[in-house]
mmCIF file of C-alpha atoms in Angstrom:
data_model
loop_
_atom_site.group_PDB
_atom_site.id
_atom_site.type_symbol
_atom_site.label_atom_id
_atom_site.label_comp_id
_atom_site.label_asym_id
_atom_site.label_seq_id
_atom_site.Cartn_x
_atom_site.Cartn_y
_atom_site.Cartn_z
ATOM 1 C CA MET A 1 110.768 21.646 117.562
ATOM 2 C CA TYR A 2 113.776 20.624 119.601
ATOM 3 C CA LYS A 3 113.912 24.042 121.214
ATOM 4 C CA LEU A 4 110.245 23.746 122.051
ATOM 5 C CA LEU A 5 110.414 20.267 123.566
ATOM 6 C CA GLY A 6 114.058 20.152 124.642
ATOM 7 C CA GLY A 7 113.267 21.250 128.211
ATOM 8 C CA LEU A 8 111.203 18.118 128.775
ATOM 9 C CA LYS A 9 114.324 15.906 128.701
ATOM 10 C CA GLU A 10 114.954 16.923 132.344
ATOM 11 C CA TYR A 11 112.146 14.574 133.353
ATOM 12 C CA PHE A 12 114.099 11.595 131.992
ATOM 13 C CA LYS A 13 117.204 12.048 134.137
ATOM 14 C CA TYR A 14 118.636 8.816 135.465
ATOM 15 C CA GLN A 15 117.525 8.095 139.058
ATOM 16 C CA GLU A 16 120.514 6.874 141.004
ATOM 17 C CA ILE A 17 118.239 5.811 143.887
ATOM 18 C CA GLN A 18 114.960 4.177 142.807
ATOM 19 C CA THR A 19 112.088 4.189 145.249
ATOM 20 C CA ASP A 20 109.275 3.249 142.864
ATOM 21 C CA ASN A 21 108.174 0.842 140.176
ATOM 22 C CA ALA A 22 108.629 1.006 136.404
ATOM 23 C CA VAL A 23 104.876 1.197 135.794
ATOM 24 C CA PHE A 24 104.674 3.957 138.414
ATOM 25 C CA ARG A 25 107.273 5.890 136.427
ATOM 26 C CA LEU A 26 105.479 5.294 133.138
ATOM 27 C CA HIS A 27 102.453 7.015 134.628
ATOM 28 C CA ASN A 28 104.273 9.805 136.444
ATOM 29 C CA ILE A 29 107.133 10.591 134.081
ATOM 30 C CA PHE A 30 106.414 9.301 130.569
ATOM 31 C CA THR A 31 102.710 10.211 130.558
ATOM 32 C CA THR A 32 103.403 13.638 132.070
ATOM 33 C CA VAL A 33 106.002 14.387 129.383
ATOM 34 C CA LEU A 34 103.710 13.001 126.647
ATOM 35 C CA LEU A 35 100.840 15.268 127.677
ATOM 36 C CA LEU A 36 103.088 18.302 128.083
ATOM 37 C CA ALA A 37 104.604 17.671 124.670
ATOM 38 C CA CYS A 38 101.140 17.381 123.056
ATOM 39 C CA SER A 39 100.060 20.592 124.785
ATOM 40 C CA LEU A 40 103.150 22.442 123.564
ATOM 41 C CA VAL A 41 102.797 21.163 119.994
ATOM 42 C CA ILE A 42 99.117 22.127 119.817
ATOM 43 C CA THR A 43 99.835 25.548 121.374
ATOM 44 C CA ALA A 44 102.691 26.175 118.910
ATOM 45 C CA THR A 45 100.490 25.065 116.029
ATOM 46 C CA GLN A 46 97.878 27.638 117.059
ATOM 47 C CA PHE A 47 100.414 30.444 116.999
ATOM 48 C CA VAL A 48 102.542 29.331 113.994
ATOM 49 C CA GLY A 49 99.596 28.741 111.681
ATOM 50 C CA SER A 50 96.019 29.878 111.683
ATOM 51 C CA PRO A 51 93.895 27.461 113.794
ATOM 52 C CA ILE A 52 90.797 28.409 111.847
ATOM 53 C CA SER A 53 90.076 29.876 108.386
ATOM 54 C CA CYS A 54 86.531 30.860 107.428
ATOM 55 C CA ILE A 55 85.143 31.662 104.009
ATOM 56 C CA VAL A 56 82.343 34.190 103.452
ATOM 57 C CA SER A 57 81.822 37.289 101.302
ATOM 58 C CA GLY A 58 81.309 40.737 102.753
ATOM 59 C CA ILE A 59 83.061 40.112 106.102
ATOM 60 C CA PRO A 60 86.797 40.755 106.765
ATOM 61 C CA ASN A 61 88.520 37.414 107.176
ATOM 62 C CA HIS A 62 90.246 38.240 110.460
ATOM 63 C CA VAL A 63 86.981 39.370 111.991
ATOM 64 C CA LEU A 64 85.121 36.262 110.935
ATOM 65 C CA ASN A 65 87.939 33.930 111.992
ATOM 66 C CA THR A 66 88.107 35.512 115.418
ATOM 67 C CA PHE A 67 84.351 35.353 115.894
ATOM 68 C CA CYS A 68 83.990 31.740 114.810
ATOM 69 C CA TRP A 69 86.960 30.665 116.915
ATOM 70 C CA ILE A 70 85.615 32.160 120.134
ATOM 71 C CA SER A 71 81.906 31.427 119.537
ATOM 72 C CA SER A 72 82.365 27.794 118.275
ATOM 73 C CA THR A 73 81.368 26.157 115.012
ATOM 74 C CA PHE A 74 78.995 23.321 114.236
ATOM 75 C CA THR A 75 78.256 20.429 111.907
ATOM 76 C CA MET A 76 75.145 18.399 111.106
ATOM 77 C CA PRO A 77 75.726 14.803 112.343
ATOM 78 C CA ASP A 78 73.225 13.432 109.827
ATOM 79 C CA ALA A 79 75.328 14.903 106.996
ATOM 80 C CA PHE A 80 78.324 12.704 107.860
ATOM 81 C CA ARG A 81 76.509 9.761 106.265
ATOM 82 C CA ARG A 82 75.698 11.504 103.003
ATOM 83 C CA GLN A 83 77.644 11.236 99.771
ATOM 84 C CA ILE A 84 80.457 13.792 99.586
ATOM 85 C CA GLY A 85 80.433 15.873 96.388
ATOM 86 C CA SER A 86 76.825 15.071 95.414
ATOM 87 C CA GLU A 87 74.763 15.454 98.561
ATOM 88 C CA VAL A 88 77.100 17.457 100.809
ATOM 89 C CA ALA A 89 80.229 19.537 100.215
ATOM 90 C CA HIS A 90 82.220 18.064 103.116
ATOM 91 C CA PRO A 91 81.594 15.488 105.867
ATOM 92 C CA GLY A 92 79.069 16.970 108.291
ATOM 93 C CA VAL A 93 78.508 20.134 106.254
ATOM 94 C CA ALA A 94 74.983 20.611 104.889
ATOM 95 C CA ASN A 95 72.645 23.523 104.180
ATOM 96 C CA ASP A 96 69.613 22.225 106.055
ATOM 97 C CA PHE A 97 70.682 23.793 109.374
ATOM 98 C CA ASN A 98 67.530 25.660 110.360
ATOM 99 C CA GLU A 99 66.735 23.108 113.024
ATOM 100 C CA GLU A 100 68.910 24.119 116.022
ATOM 101 C CA SER A 101 68.608 20.749 117.778
ATOM 102 C CA ALA A 102 70.159 18.965 114.787
ATOM 103 C CA LYS A 103 73.409 20.860 115.089
ATOM 104 C CA LYS A 104 76.515 19.539 116.815
ATOM 105 C CA TYR A 105 78.638 22.374 118.254
ATOM 106 C CA TYR A 106 82.380 22.134 118.750
ATOM 107 C CA THR A 107 83.841 24.251 121.531
ATOM 108 C CA TYR A 108 86.618 21.970 122.796
ATOM 109 C CA TYR A 109 89.351 23.048 120.385
ATOM 110 C CA GLN A 110 89.901 26.302 122.318
ATOM 111 C CA TRP A 111 90.653 24.358 125.468
ATOM 112 C CA VAL A 112 92.614 21.300 124.244
ATOM 113 C CA CYS A 113 96.088 22.738 125.109
ATOM 114 C CA PHE A 114 94.919 23.759 128.600
ATOM 115 C CA VAL A 115 93.200 20.445 129.271
ATOM 116 C CA LEU A 116 96.328 18.538 128.256
ATOM 117 C CA PHE A 117 98.405 20.693 130.595
ATOM 118 C CA PHE A 118 96.146 20.019 133.562
ATOM 119 C CA GLN A 119 96.094 16.312 132.727
ATOM 120 C CA ALA A 120 99.886 16.367 132.883
ATOM 121 C CA ILE A 121 99.733 17.977 136.335
ATOM 122 C CA ALA A 122 97.291 15.289 137.501
ATOM 123 C CA CYS A 123 99.622 12.566 136.221
ATOM 124 C CA TYR A 124 102.630 14.053 138.067
ATOM 125 C CA THR A 125 100.726 14.460 141.357
ATOM 126 C CA PRO A 126 101.259 10.849 142.620
ATOM 127 C CA LYS A 127 105.047 11.198 142.147
ATOM 128 C CA PHE A 128 105.002 14.596 143.900
ATOM 129 C CA LEU A 129 103.132 13.087 146.835
ATOM 130 C CA TRP A 130 105.413 10.029 146.987
ATOM 131 C CA ASP A 131 108.579 12.125 146.922
ATOM 132 C CA ALA A 132 107.156 14.171 149.793
ATOM 133 C CA PHE A 133 106.216 11.060 151.779
ATOM 134 C CA GLU A 134 109.472 9.214 151.046
ATOM 135 C CA GLY A 135 111.602 12.129 152.187
ATOM 136 C CA GLY A 136 114.899 10.654 150.930
ATOM 137 C CA LEU A 137 114.828 7.702 153.339
ATOM 138 C CA MET A 138 116.137 5.181 150.804
ATOM 139 C CA ARG A 139 119.025 7.437 149.744
ATOM 140 C CA THR A 140 119.932 7.972 153.409
ATOM 141 C CA ILE A 141 120.105 4.283 154.367
ATOM 142 C CA VAL A 142 121.794 3.182 151.136
ATOM 143 C CA MET A 143 124.748 5.487 151.984
ATOM 144 C CA GLY A 144 126.341 5.187 148.559
ATOM 145 C CA LEU A 145 126.475 1.377 148.599
ATOM 146 C CA LYS A 146 124.760 1.033 145.225
ATOM 147 C CA LEU A 147 128.255 0.495 143.834
ATOM 148 C CA GLY A 148 130.633 -1.282 146.198
ATOM 149 C CA ILE A 149 133.626 0.752 145.049
ATOM 150 C CA CYS A 150 135.066 1.794 148.356
ATOM 151 C CA SER A 151 137.544 0.504 150.902
ATOM 152 C CA GLU A 152 136.679 -2.727 152.717
ATOM 153 C CA GLU A 153 136.768 -0.909 156.056
ATOM 154 C CA GLU A 154 134.313 1.748 154.888
ATOM 155 C CA LYS A 155 132.108 -0.896 153.299
ATOM 156 C CA CYS A 156 131.923 -2.960 156.519
ATOM 157 C CA ALA A 157 131.216 0.136 158.602
ATOM 158 C CA LYS A 158 128.335 1.186 156.344
ATOM 159 C CA LYS A 159 126.874 -2.312 156.276
ATOM 160 C CA GLN A 160 126.860 -2.384 160.105
ATOM 161 C CA VAL A 161 125.165 0.986 160.184
ATOM 162 C CA LEU A 162 122.516 -0.236 157.746
ATOM 163 C CA ILE A 163 121.900 -3.450 159.687
ATOM 164 C CA GLY A 164 121.752 -1.494 162.896
ATOM 165 C CA TYR A 165 119.130 0.796 161.424
ATOM 166 C CA LEU A 166 117.018 -2.134 160.224
ATOM 167 C CA LEU A 167 117.172 -3.825 163.615
ATOM 168 C CA LYS A 168 116.397 -0.654 165.525
ATOM 169 C CA HIS A 169 113.435 0.281 163.345
ATOM 170 C CA LEU A 170 112.023 -3.204 162.967
ATOM 171 C CA LYS A 171 108.251 -3.213 162.270
ATOM 172 C CA ARG A 172 108.201 0.593 161.873
ATOM 173 C CA HIS A 173 108.026 0.857 158.086
ATOM 174 C CA LYS A 174 104.427 -0.168 157.443
ATOM 175 C CA LEU A 175 103.324 3.459 156.891
ATOM 176 C CA TYR A 176 106.113 3.881 154.351
ATOM 177 C CA MET A 177 104.803 0.910 152.387
ATOM 178 C CA VAL A 178 101.145 1.923 152.679
ATOM 179 C CA ARG A 179 101.869 5.424 151.392
ATOM 180 C CA TYR A 180 103.619 4.056 148.345
ATOM 181 C CA PHE A 181 100.891 1.539 147.564
ATOM 182 C CA VAL A 182 98.279 4.278 147.909
ATOM 183 C CA CYS A 183 100.224 6.458 145.425
ATOM 184 C CA GLU A 184 100.226 3.553 142.985
ATOM 185 C CA ALA A 185 96.461 3.179 143.418
ATOM 186 C CA LEU A 186 96.094 6.942 142.808
ATOM 187 C CA CYS A 187 97.722 6.413 139.417
ATOM 188 C CA LEU A 188 95.017 3.983 138.386
ATOM 189 C CA ILE A 189 92.256 6.220 139.755
ATOM 190 C CA ASN A 190 93.733 9.177 137.894
ATOM 191 C CA ILE A 191 93.832 7.405 134.539
ATOM 192 C CA VAL A 192 90.260 6.048 134.911
ATOM 193 C CA VAL A 193 88.922 9.460 135.973
ATOM 194 C CA GLN A 194 90.775 11.207 133.157
ATOM 195 C CA MET A 195 89.290 8.849 130.555
ATOM 196 C CA PHE A 196 85.748 9.528 131.758
ATOM 197 C CA LEU A 197 86.407 13.301 131.941
ATOM 198 C CA MET A 198 87.809 13.248 128.361
ATOM 199 C CA ASN A 199 84.736 11.300 127.293
ATOM 200 C CA LYS A 200 82.599 14.097 128.787
ATOM 201 C CA PHE A 201 84.844 16.731 127.160
ATOM 202 C CA PHE A 202 84.259 15.166 123.746
ATOM 203 C CA ASP A 203 80.511 14.666 124.205
ATOM 204 C CA GLY A 204 80.734 10.917 124.890
ATOM 205 C CA GLU A 205 83.004 10.111 121.939
ATOM 206 C CA PHE A 206 86.335 9.357 123.596
ATOM 207 C CA LEU A 207 85.892 6.006 125.401
ATOM 208 C CA THR A 208 85.200 4.196 122.091
ATOM 209 C CA TYR A 209 87.282 6.483 119.904
ATOM 210 C CA GLY A 210 90.280 4.201 119.281
ATOM 211 C CA TRP A 211 88.152 1.098 118.897
ATOM 212 C CA ARG A 212 85.959 2.787 116.262
ATOM 213 C CA VAL A 213 89.034 4.029 114.373
ATOM 214 C CA MET A 214 90.408 0.455 114.228
ATOM 215 C CA SER A 215 87.077 -1.171 113.326
ATOM 216 C CA ASN A 216 86.482 1.245 110.416
ATOM 217 C CA SER A 217 89.988 1.335 109.031
ATOM 218 C CA ASP A 218 89.434 -1.625 106.677
ATOM 219 C CA LEU A 219 86.212 -0.273 105.133
ATOM 220 C CA PRO A 220 86.186 1.673 101.850
ATOM 221 C CA GLN A 221 86.255 5.453 102.306
ATOM 222 C CA GLU A 222 82.803 5.899 100.766
ATOM 223 C CA GLN A 223 81.204 3.305 103.062
ATOM 224 C CA ARG A 224 82.523 4.456 106.430
ATOM 225 C CA LEU A 225 81.893 7.218 108.920
ATOM 226 C CA ASP A 226 85.412 8.170 109.901
ATOM 227 C CA PRO A 227 85.430 8.620 113.690
ATOM 228 C CA MET A 228 88.438 10.972 113.518
ATOM 229 C CA VAL A 229 86.560 13.275 111.129
ATOM 230 C CA TYR A 230 83.388 13.008 113.220
ATOM 231 C CA VAL A 231 85.068 13.881 116.518
ATOM 232 C CA PHE A 232 87.622 16.320 114.999
ATOM 233 C CA PRO A 233 85.954 17.707 111.839
ATOM 234 C CA ARG A 234 88.242 19.481 109.322
ATOM 235 C CA VAL A 235 85.391 21.636 107.890
ATOM 236 C CA THR A 236 82.521 23.125 109.891
ATOM 237 C CA LYS A 237 79.893 25.855 109.666
ATOM 238 C CA CYS A 238 79.608 29.169 111.450
ATOM 239 C CA ILE A 239 76.771 31.741 111.434
ATOM 240 C CA PHE A 240 77.702 35.399 111.673
ATOM 241 C CA HIS A 241 75.001 38.065 112.190
ATOM 242 C CA LYS A 242 75.441 41.776 111.542
ATOM 243 C CA TYR A 243 73.372 44.819 110.661
ATOM 244 C CA GLY A 244 73.106 46.026 107.095
ATOM 245 C CA ALA A 245 73.212 49.621 105.801
ATOM 246 C CA SER A 246 69.481 50.074 106.464
ATOM 247 C CA GLY A 247 69.690 48.530 109.940
ATOM 248 C CA SER A 248 68.209 45.201 108.891
ATOM 249 C CA LEU A 249 69.633 42.050 110.418
ATOM 250 C CA GLN A 250 71.821 40.026 108.061
ATOM 251 C CA LYS A 251 72.897 36.410 108.469
ATOM 252 C CA HIS A 252 76.143 35.205 106.895
ATOM 253 C CA ASP A 253 76.741 31.486 106.493
ATOM 254 C CA ALA A 254 80.448 30.778 106.732
ATOM 255 C CA LEU A 255 82.397 27.670 105.884
ATOM 256 C CA CYS A 256 85.308 27.169 108.344
ATOM 257 C CA ILE A 257 88.428 25.026 107.921
ATOM 258 C CA LEU A 258 90.031 23.751 111.156
ATOM 259 C CA PRO A 259 93.605 22.669 110.309
ATOM 260 C CA LEU A 260 94.354 22.312 114.012
ATOM 261 C CA ASN A 261 92.051 19.288 114.150
ATOM 262 C CA ILE A 262 94.536 17.345 111.984
ATOM 263 C CA VAL A 263 96.905 17.560 114.911
ATOM 264 C CA ASN A 264 94.169 16.972 117.502
ATOM 265 C CA GLU A 265 92.901 13.749 115.911
ATOM 266 C CA LYS A 266 96.392 12.198 115.786
ATOM 267 C CA THR A 267 97.159 13.380 119.315
ATOM 268 C CA TYR A 268 94.063 11.831 120.848
ATOM 269 C CA ILE A 269 94.240 8.538 118.992
ATOM 270 C CA PHE A 270 97.750 8.081 120.451
ATOM 271 C CA ILE A 271 96.540 9.175 123.912
ATOM 272 C CA TRP A 272 93.608 6.768 123.715
ATOM 273 C CA PHE A 273 95.887 3.764 122.978
ATOM 274 C CA TRP A 274 98.420 4.812 125.558
ATOM 275 C CA TYR A 275 95.752 5.210 128.267
ATOM 276 C CA ILE A 276 94.303 1.813 127.513
ATOM 277 C CA ILE A 277 97.769 0.202 127.747
ATOM 278 C CA LEU A 278 98.654 2.154 130.894
ATOM 279 C CA SER A 279 95.380 1.420 132.653
ATOM 280 C CA THR A 280 95.899 -2.286 131.892
ATOM 281 C CA LEU A 281 99.381 -2.190 133.373
ATOM 282 C CA LEU A 282 98.135 -0.304 136.435
ATOM 283 C CA VAL A 283 95.312 -2.789 137.025
ATOM 284 C CA GLY A 284 97.912 -5.594 136.886
ATOM 285 C CA LEU A 285 100.147 -3.666 139.262
ATOM 286 C CA VAL A 286 97.353 -3.128 141.797
ATOM 287 C CA ILE A 287 96.440 -6.821 141.644
ATOM 288 C CA TYR A 288 100.138 -7.671 142.164
ATOM 289 C CA ARG A 289 100.262 -5.461 145.262
ATOM 290 C CA ILE A 290 97.104 -7.078 146.621
ATOM 291 C CA VAL A 291 98.734 -10.497 146.192
ATOM 292 C CA ILE A 292 101.845 -9.298 148.056
ATOM 293 C CA ILE A 293 99.685 -8.062 150.961
ATOM 294 C CA CYS A 294 97.302 -11.032 151.134
ATOM 295 C CA VAL A 295 99.666 -13.903 150.273
ATOM 296 C CA PRO A 296 102.774 -13.685 152.540
ATOM 297 C CA SER A 297 104.186 -16.886 151.063
ATOM 298 C CA VAL A 298 105.160 -15.078 147.823
ATOM 299 C CA ARG A 299 107.369 -12.548 149.570
ATOM 300 C CA PRO A 300 110.438 -14.805 150.133
ATOM 301 C CA HIS A 301 110.320 -15.789 146.459
ATOM 302 C CA LEU A 302 110.269 -12.104 145.424
ATOM 303 C CA LEU A 303 113.251 -11.370 147.642
ATOM 304 C CA ASN A 304 115.128 -14.280 146.128
ATOM 305 C CA ALA A 305 114.097 -13.155 142.622
ATOM 306 C CA ARG A 306 115.411 -9.655 143.360
ATOM 307 C CA ASN A 307 118.889 -11.081 143.970
ATOM 308 C CA ARG A 308 119.633 -14.736 143.141
ATOM 309 C CA MET A 309 122.748 -14.520 145.336
ATOM 310 C CA VAL A 310 120.519 -14.481 148.413
ATOM 311 C CA PRO A 311 119.864 -18.051 149.636
ATOM 312 C CA ARG A 312 116.194 -19.032 149.708
ATOM 313 C CA GLU A 313 116.375 -20.038 153.405
ATOM 314 C CA VAL A 314 117.758 -16.561 154.204
ATOM 315 C CA ALA A 315 114.951 -14.885 152.271
ATOM 316 C CA ALA A 316 112.417 -17.089 154.073
ATOM 317 C CA ALA A 317 113.921 -16.397 157.509
ATOM 318 C CA VAL A 318 114.016 -12.639 157.001
ATOM 319 C CA THR A 319 110.435 -12.563 155.689
ATOM 320 C CA ARG A 320 109.174 -14.647 158.593
ATOM 321 C CA LYS A 321 110.617 -12.326 161.236
ATOM 322 C CA THR A 322 109.585 -9.035 159.652
ATOM 323 C CA ASP A 323 106.249 -7.460 158.795
ATOM 324 C CA ILE A 324 105.274 -6.281 155.319
ATOM 325 C CA GLY A 325 106.644 -2.772 155.852
ATOM 326 C CA ASP A 326 110.134 -4.084 156.702
ATOM 327 C CA TRP A 327 109.906 -6.594 153.862
ATOM 328 C CA TRP A 328 109.146 -3.744 151.439
ATOM 329 C CA ILE A 329 112.180 -1.748 152.638
ATOM 330 C CA LEU A 330 114.370 -4.855 152.148
ATOM 331 C CA TYR A 331 112.854 -5.480 148.731
ATOM 332 C CA MET A 332 113.567 -1.909 147.598
ATOM 333 C CA LEU A 333 117.097 -2.126 149.021
ATOM 334 C CA GLY A 334 117.666 -4.981 146.610
ATOM 335 C CA ARG A 335 117.238 -2.498 143.752
ATOM 336 C CA ASN A 336 119.580 0.084 145.246
ATOM 337 C CA LEU A 337 122.395 -1.907 146.833
ATOM 338 C CA ASP A 338 125.343 -3.649 145.215
ATOM 339 C CA PRO A 339 124.249 -7.335 144.838
ATOM 340 C CA VAL A 340 127.111 -8.712 146.968
ATOM 341 C CA ILE A 341 126.497 -6.119 149.697
ATOM 342 C CA TYR A 342 122.764 -6.846 149.605
ATOM 343 C CA ARG A 343 123.411 -10.583 150.033
ATOM 344 C CA ASP A 344 125.737 -9.934 153.000
ATOM 345 C CA VAL A 345 123.213 -7.572 154.641
ATOM 346 C CA LEU A 346 120.345 -10.081 154.401
ATOM 347 C CA ILE A 347 122.476 -12.980 155.682
ATOM 348 C CA GLU A 348 123.693 -10.931 158.647
ATOM 349 C CA LEU A 349 120.220 -9.611 159.317
ATOM 350 C CA ALA A 350 118.737 -13.120 159.290
ATOM 351 C CA LYS A 351 121.306 -14.265 161.849
ATOM 352 C CA ARG A 352 120.782 -11.350 164.178
ATOM 353 C CA ILE A 353 117.003 -11.428 163.992
ATOM 354 C CA GLU A 354 116.790 -15.128 164.612
ATOM 355 C CA ALA A 355 119.609 -15.345 167.192
ATOM 356 C CA PRO A 356 117.951 -17.276 170.054
ATOM 357 C CA SER A 357 118.429 -16.081 173.597
ATOM 358 C CA LYS A 358 120.301 -18.642 175.710
ATOM 359 C CA PRO A 359 118.647 -19.930 178.938
ATOM 360 C CA GLY A 360 119.780 -18.098 182.053
ATOM 361 C CA LYS A 361 121.088 -15.068 180.148
ATOM 362 C CA ARG A 362 119.517 -11.742 179.492
#
């Protein structure tokens, strides 16, 4: 298992320069790795063990298994509510299957590993876009000042270069900020769209899947319709037709066991809870960004909260003389600069921005 999933650890490498938010990384890094891991585990399970085993007399097992795997199997939804052992053999498995409209077919299990893979790509896309937009700007202007372990002369020279850059490019960082906020909004859109697409993929069963599992967990086994068994049945039916020795058409009713669904049901209950948590966090993040944009008075407090060594009047002065794009650059610098250097940069920047021009001089 470690050999299978070991390569995913590369996604968790420590980022020396951070240009994003923790919730943003949860969506782009953790969720991507989670989905890739689930896809790999399900793929390996398919190849290590048999994903389907069907029982019928007169047909070679490998032929029947292959046919039922590629053509899909079915259950009878009404049979899930019947007594197991007396009325039906297994949940959803009954003999009264002549009415085609009463059958529920399952075709998703062939595509689960591929769908998870493409979901992972979709989750990584906002990070890919942001890395392309950001272009290493933060790393360039930080100049190795995350840790102030250098000579005083070198430190002063780099601080002057950084301050000079900020003064020269004043009010030119709004597009940088907008692109990042848009990428964060894309994360929320991606999660919401994925949840509805998964709901479509599972015939309308996914959106309420986790809630139904929780609400039925305290009921006795004989009184409940297990949502995990309903969405991911362990035993299904399959009809195989062939010609007999005289050329007459023969119908073989097969009982199929789907051991892969044991993995699928656990995978998707975890994904359901994680997507609900992540979507809640992303909604809160988007609201937080809207507050930052629409309520300028909170920005000085956020700068001060980023580094308590920065005086409140300095944070207020810098915020007052810069637009939201410059404020965002300064806010992110607080995460990537040594705290003492960051304080010195903001104090010097506040002085040089607010330095009044004397009368009679140009």
